[in-house]
Coordinates of C-alpha atoms in Angstrom, one line a residue:
E1 CA 12.7 3.7 22.3
N2 CA 15.0 6.3 24.3
R3 CA 14.4 9.3 21.9
P4 CA 13.0 12.3 23.1
I5 CA 9.1 12.6 22.7
P6 CA 8.7 15.7 20.3
E7 CA 6.4 18.6 20.7
P8 CA 4.4 19.0 17.9
G9 CA 4.2 22.2 15.5
P10 CA 1.2 24.4 15.6
H11 CA -0.3 22.5 12.5
E12 CA 1.1 18.8 14.3
V13 CA -0.2 16.9 16.3
L14 CA 1.7 14.2 18.8
L15 CA 0.3 10.7 18.3
Q16 CA 0.8 7.4 20.3
I17 CA 1.3 5.0 17.6
H18 CA -1.0 2.0 17.6
S19 CA -0.8 -0.1 14.8
V20 CA 1.8 -0.4 12.2
G21 CA 2.2 -2.6 9.5
I22 CA 5.3 -3.8 7.6
C23 CA 5.5 -3.1 4.2
G24 CA 8.5 -4.8 1.5
S25 CA 9.9 -1.2 1.0
D26 CA 10.6 -1.5 4.7
V27 CA 12.3 -4.9 4.5
H28 CA 14.0 -3.6 1.8
Y29 CA 15.7 -0.1 3.2
W30 CA 16.5 -2.8 6.1
Q31 CA 18.5 -5.4 3.9
H32 CA 19.9 -3.2 1.0
G33 CA 19.6 0.5 2.4
R34 CA 18.2 1.9 -0.7
I35 CA 15.1 1.5 -2.8
G36 CA 16.1 3.5 -6.7
D37 CA 17.3 7.0 -5.7
F38 CA 16.5 6.4 -2.0
V39 CA 19.5 6.0 -0.2
V40 CA 19.5 5.6 3.4
K41 CA 22.5 7.4 5.0
D42 CA 21.7 8.0 8.3
P43 CA 19.8 6.0 10.8
M44 CA 16.1 6.0 9.9
V45 CA 13.0 5.1 11.5
L46 CA 10.9 2.6 9.0
G47 CA 7.2 2.3 9.0
H48 CA 4.6 4.3 7.2
E49 CA 1.0 2.0 7.3
A50 CA 0.1 3.6 11.0
S51 CA -2.8 4.5 13.2
G52 CA -2.6 6.0 16.6
T53 CA -4.2 8.2 19.2
V54 CA -4.0 12.2 19.6
V55 CA -1.7 12.6 22.8
K56 CA -1.5 16.5 22.1
V57 CA -2.2 19.0 20.0
G58 CA -0.5 21.9 17.9
S59 CA -2.1 25.5 18.7
G60 CA -3.5 25.7 15.1
V61 CA -5.1 22.6 15.3
T62 CA -9.0 22.6 15.4
H63 CA -10.3 19.4 13.8
L64 CA -8.6 16.8 16.6
K65 CA -8.6 16.7 20.0
P66 CA -6.7 14.5 22.7
G67 CA -8.1 11.0 22.6
D68 CA -8.8 11.0 18.7
R69 CA -8.1 7.6 17.3
V70 CA -6.3 8.3 13.7
S71 CA -5.2 6.8 10.5
I72 CA -2.0 8.7 9.2
E73 CA -1.3 9.4 5.7
P74 CA 2.4 9.3 5.3
G75 CA 3.0 11.6 2.3
V76 CA 2.7 15.3 3.0
P77 CA 3.8 17.9 0.7
R78 CA 5.9 20.0 2.0
E79 CA 4.9 23.3 -0.4
M80 CA 1.9 24.5 -2.9
D81 CA 3.5 23.4 -6.2
E82 CA 2.0 22.8 -9.5
F83 CA 1.1 19.2 -8.4
C84 CA -0.5 20.6 -4.9
K85 CA -2.8 23.3 -6.9
T86 CA -4.0 20.3 -9.2
G87 CA -4.9 18.0 -6.4
R88 CA -1.7 15.3 -7.5
Y89 CA 0.2 16.2 -4.3
N90 CA 1.5 12.7 -4.5
L91 CA 3.8 13.6 -7.5
S92 CA 5.7 16.8 -5.6
P93 CA 9.1 16.5 -5.6
A94 CA 9.2 18.3 -2.0
I95 CA 6.6 15.6 -0.6
F96 CA 7.8 14.6 3.2
F97 CA 7.4 10.4 3.2
C98 CA 7.7 8.4 6.4
A99 CA 10.8 6.3 6.1
T100 CA 11.7 7.3 2.9
P101 CA 15.1 8.8 3.0
P102 CA 15.8 11.0 5.1
D103 CA 12.4 11.1 6.5
D104 CA 12.0 9.2 9.6
G105 CA 8.6 7.0 9.5
N106 CA 6.2 6.2 12.5
L107 CA 7.6 2.4 14.0
C108 CA 7.8 3.7 17.5
R109 CA 5.7 4.6 20.5
Y110 CA 5.0 8.4 20.0
Y111 CA 5.3 10.0 16.7
K112 CA 4.5 13.8 15.0
H113 CA 3.0 14.3 12.3
S114 CA 0.9 17.4 10.1
A115 CA -2.4 17.3 11.5
S116 CA -4.1 17.8 8.2
Y117 CA -2.7 14.7 7.1
C118 CA -4.2 12.5 10.2
Y119 CA -7.8 11.3 9.7
K120 CA -10.2 10.7 12.6
L121 CA -11.4 7.0 12.8
P122 CA -14.8 6.2 12.7
D123 CA -16.0 4.1 16.3
N124 CA -16.5 0.9 14.0
V125 CA -13.3 1.2 12.6
T126 CA -10.0 -0.4 14.3
F127 CA -6.8 0.8 14.7
E128 CA -5.7 -2.2 12.6
E129 CA -8.0 -1.6 9.8
G130 CA -6.8 2.5 10.2
A131 CA -3.2 1.2 9.6
L132 CA -4.4 -1.1 6.6
I133 CA -5.6 2.3 4.8
E134 CA -2.2 2.8 3.5
P135 CA -1.7 -0.4 1.3
L136 CA -6.0 -0.3 0.7
S137 CA -5.2 3.4 -1.1
V138 CA -2.7 1.9 -3.2
G139 CA -5.1 -0.5 -4.7
I140 CA -8.2 2.4 -4.6
H141 CA -5.4 4.7 -6.5
A142 CA -4.5 1.9 -9.2
C143 CA -7.8 0.8 -9.6
K144 CA -9.0 4.6 -10.2
R145 CA -6.0 5.2 -12.7
A146 CA -7.0 1.6 -14.7
G147 CA -10.8 2.7 -14.8
V148 CA -12.3 -0.5 -13.2
T149 CA -16.2 -0.4 -13.5
L150 CA -19.0 -2.0 -13.6
G151 CA -18.6 -5.1 -15.5
S152 CA -14.6 -4.8 -15.9
K153 CA -12.4 -8.2 -16.5
V154 CA -9.5 -7.7 -14.6
F155 CA -5.8 -9.5 -14.3
V156 CA -4.0 -8.6 -11.4
S157 CA -0.4 -10.3 -11.3
G158 CA 0.9 -10.7 -8.1
S159 CA -1.1 -11.8 -4.7
G160 CA 1.4 -9.9 -1.9
P161 CA -0.6 -7.6 0.1
I162 CA -0.8 -5.1 -2.8
G163 CA -2.3 -7.5 -5.3
L164 CA -5.0 -8.6 -2.6
V165 CA -6.0 -4.9 -2.0
N166 CA -6.6 -4.4 -5.8
V167 CA -8.8 -7.4 -5.8
L168 CA -10.9 -6.5 -2.9
V169 CA -11.1 -2.7 -5.0
A170 CA -11.8 -4.0 -8.1
K171 CA -14.5 -6.2 -6.7
M172 CA -15.9 -3.6 -4.7
M173 CA -15.9 -1.4 -7.9
G174 CA -18.0 -3.4 -10.1
A175 CA -15.5 -6.0 -11.6
A176 CA -17.3 -8.9 -12.9
A177 CA -14.5 -11.1 -13.0
V178 CA -11.0 -10.7 -11.0
V179 CA -7.9 -13.4 -12.0
I180 CA -5.1 -13.0 -10.4
T181 CA -1.7 -15.2 -10.7
D182 CA 1.5 -15.8 -8.4
L183 CA 3.9 -18.2 -7.3
S184 CA 2.7 -19.0 -4.3
A185 CA -0.3 -21.4 -3.4
S186 CA -1.2 -20.1 -0.2
R187 CA -1.1 -16.5 -1.5
L188 CA -3.6 -17.5 -4.2
Q189 CA -5.6 -19.2 -1.5
K190 CA -5.9 -15.7 -0.2
A191 CA -6.5 -14.2 -3.0
K192 CA -9.7 -16.4 -3.2
E193 CA -10.5 -15.7 0.2
V194 CA -10.8 -11.6 0.0
G195 CA -12.9 -12.0 -3.6
A196 CA -10.8 -13.5 -6.6
D197 CA -12.7 -15.2 -9.2
F198 CA -9.6 -17.0 -10.5
T199 CA -6.3 -17.8 -9.7
I200 CA -3.1 -19.1 -11.6
Q201 CA -0.1 -20.1 -10.1
V202 CA 2.6 -19.6 -12.4
K203 CA 5.1 -22.0 -12.4
N204 CA 7.8 -21.9 -15.8
E205 CA 5.2 -21.1 -18.1
T206 CA 6.5 -18.1 -20.7
P207 CA 4.4 -14.8 -20.6
Q208 CA 2.8 -15.6 -23.4
E209 CA 1.3 -18.7 -22.3
V210 CA 0.6 -17.0 -18.5
A211 CA -1.6 -14.3 -21.2
S212 CA -3.4 -17.4 -22.8
K213 CA -4.3 -19.0 -19.6
V214 CA -5.9 -15.6 -18.3
E215 CA -7.7 -15.3 -21.4
S216 CA -9.3 -18.7 -21.0
L217 CA -10.4 -18.3 -17.4
L218 CA -12.0 -15.2 -18.2
G219 CA -13.8 -16.4 -21.2
C220 CA -12.1 -13.1 -23.1
M221 CA -8.8 -11.0 -22.5
P222 CA -9.4 -8.4 -19.7
E223 CA -9.6 -4.8 -20.1
I224 CA -7.5 -3.7 -17.3
T225 CA -4.3 -5.4 -15.9
V226 CA -3.0 -4.4 -12.5
E227 CA 0.8 -5.6 -12.4
C228 CA 1.9 -5.8 -8.7
T229 CA 5.0 -7.5 -8.9
G230 CA 8.0 -5.2 -10.9
V231 CA 9.2 -8.6 -12.4
Q232 CA 9.9 -8.3 -15.8
A233 CA 8.2 -11.5 -17.0
C234 CA 5.3 -10.5 -15.1
I235 CA 4.8 -7.0 -17.2
Q236 CA 5.5 -9.0 -20.4
A237 CA 2.4 -11.2 -19.7
G238 CA 0.6 -7.8 -18.6
I239 CA 1.1 -6.7 -22.2
Y240 CA 0.2 -9.7 -23.9
A241 CA -2.9 -10.1 -21.7
T242 CA -4.8 -6.8 -21.8
R243 CA -7.3 -6.3 -24.6
S244 CA -6.6 -4.3 -27.3
G245 CA -7.7 -0.4 -26.2
G246 CA -7.4 -1.7 -22.4
T247 CA -5.1 -0.3 -19.9
L248 CA -2.1 -1.6 -18.0
V249 CA -1.4 -0.4 -14.5
L250 CA 2.1 -0.6 -13.5
V251 CA 2.1 -0.8 -9.8
G252 CA 4.9 -2.9 -8.6
L253 CA 8.6 -1.5 -9.3
G254 CA 11.4 -3.5 -10.1
P255 CA 14.7 -2.9 -12.1
E256 CA 14.7 0.7 -13.7
M257 CA 15.1 -0.9 -17.0
V258 CA 12.7 -3.4 -17.9
T259 CA 12.7 -5.2 -21.5
V260 CA 9.1 -5.3 -22.5
P261 CA 6.8 -5.7 -26.2
L262 CA 6.4 -1.9 -26.6
V263 CA 5.3 -2.9 -30.2
N264 CA 3.0 -5.2 -29.0
A265 CA 1.2 -2.4 -27.0
A266 CA 1.5 0.1 -29.0
V267 CA 0.1 -1.3 -32.3
R268 CA -3.0 -1.9 -30.1
E269 CA -3.3 0.8 -28.4
V270 CA -2.7 -0.6 -24.8
D271 CA -2.7 2.4 -22.5
I272 CA 0.2 1.6 -19.9
R273 CA 0.0 3.7 -16.8
G274 CA 2.5 4.3 -13.9
I275 CA 1.2 4.9 -10.1
F276 CA 3.2 6.3 -7.7
R277 CA 1.7 5.7 -4.1
Y278 CA -1.6 7.7 -3.9
C279 CA -3.6 10.7 -3.2
N280 CA -6.9 12.0 -1.8
T281 CA -7.4 8.3 -0.7
W282 CA -7.7 8.4 3.0
P283 CA -11.4 9.8 3.1
V284 CA -12.5 7.4 0.7
A285 CA -11.0 3.9 2.4
I286 CA -12.3 5.9 5.3
A287 CA -16.2 5.6 4.3
L288 CA -15.6 2.1 2.8
L289 CA -14.2 0.4 5.9
A290 CA -17.0 2.0 8.1
S291 CA -19.6 1.1 5.7
K292 CA -18.3 -2.4 5.7
Q293 CA -18.1 -2.0 1.7
I294 CA -14.7 -3.4 2.1
N295 CA -13.3 -6.2 4.5
V296 CA -9.6 -5.6 5.2
K297 CA -9.6 -7.9 8.9
P298 CA -8.5 -11.3 6.4
L299 CA -5.0 -9.6 5.3
V300 CA -3.7 -9.5 8.7
T301 CA -2.1 -12.9 9.2
H302 CA 0.7 -12.2 12.3
R303 CA 0.8 -9.6 15.0
F304 CA 4.0 -8.9 16.8
P305 CA 4.7 -6.6 19.7
L306 CA 7.1 -3.4 19.2
E307 CA 9.6 -5.2 21.2
K308 CA 9.7 -8.2 19.0
A309 CA 9.9 -6.0 15.7
L310 CA 13.4 -8.0 14.5
E311 CA 11.3 -10.8 14.7
A312 CA 8.3 -9.3 12.8
F313 CA 10.7 -8.3 9.9
E314 CA 12.6 -11.6 9.4
T315 CA 9.1 -13.1 9.5
T316 CA 8.1 -10.4 6.5
K317 CA 11.2 -11.2 5.0
R318 CA 11.1 -14.4 4.7
G319 CA 7.7 -14.1 2.9
E320 CA 5.6 -15.9 5.7
G321 CA 2.0 -14.8 5.8
V322 CA 0.5 -11.8 4.0
K323 CA 0.5 -8.5 5.9
I324 CA 2.4 -8.7 9.7
M325 CA 1.3 -5.9 12.4
L326 CA 3.2 -4.0 15.1
K327 CA 1.4 -3.6 18.1
C328 CA 3.4 -0.2 19.5
D329 CA 1.0 0.5 22.7
P330 CA 2.2 -1.6 25.5
T331 CA -1.1 -0.8 27.4
D332 CA -3.1 -2.7 24.8
H333 CA -4.0 -5.9 25.1
N334 CA -6.6 -6.7 22.1
P335 CA -5.4 -9.2 19.2

């Protein structure tokens, strides 16, 4: 709260932050101080799902002006390397990313960011929707990597926020049927609300049993599986469930080493694809939200003012609700 308000550089903008969603990774850094090779060594500001209002623009910024409402893409390449040249800038090892050590995030009142990675929101897209573009982008990137198309049968594993955005995007891209699994009945209910055709509450079934339930509900094995938990048993179920010649996309991140039935996938030509965040998704997401092709509003279940950030993080840690949103603008009294 007492940090000085930063001055934007020539190609940066200073933003007054409005809405910030809390992600599981934020909670993980808070609780464990690391995710894989990313280790928190110094105090770090969390938050990477944000929207806000432009307060000041750098001398070289022409596409934004003070007063513009924007959504922030948190990953900014630091140099034009081979990945940036081919449009896959998310894979650049030199990328800046909000709230990934040592880079500070945007859960604060004022924040400066590269102007090229701030996208103007149309009048009919709210700040909250603008903050939800970040998780929505994961769904867009995953479903594109998976090749979801007209008539696809899709299995989504895990009904947290990322599982739910994958349901939304898969249905919008033409999936004929989507089945989703989770441990939590309330999360599966939310999945139904956002468009899942079938739900499976997993209790203590083996991965093979989960796969056979998926097949019986869909009437066939799905061509596409989107795995959003990172849990070993779920990845195994994903391989067993996916139709021969189909695609399994790994979105959830779990332990570094996982035991999976790889030969089963190999001999059935199941393509296993990874995703790392997203790239080139913000313009697509904004167009979808502005045209009302996708409705992300039901994802937000709790709202807290910035002063109650700790309470918001505790609520997320307990697994309550779906997406928890922090309101950072003290003058805003809208829900």
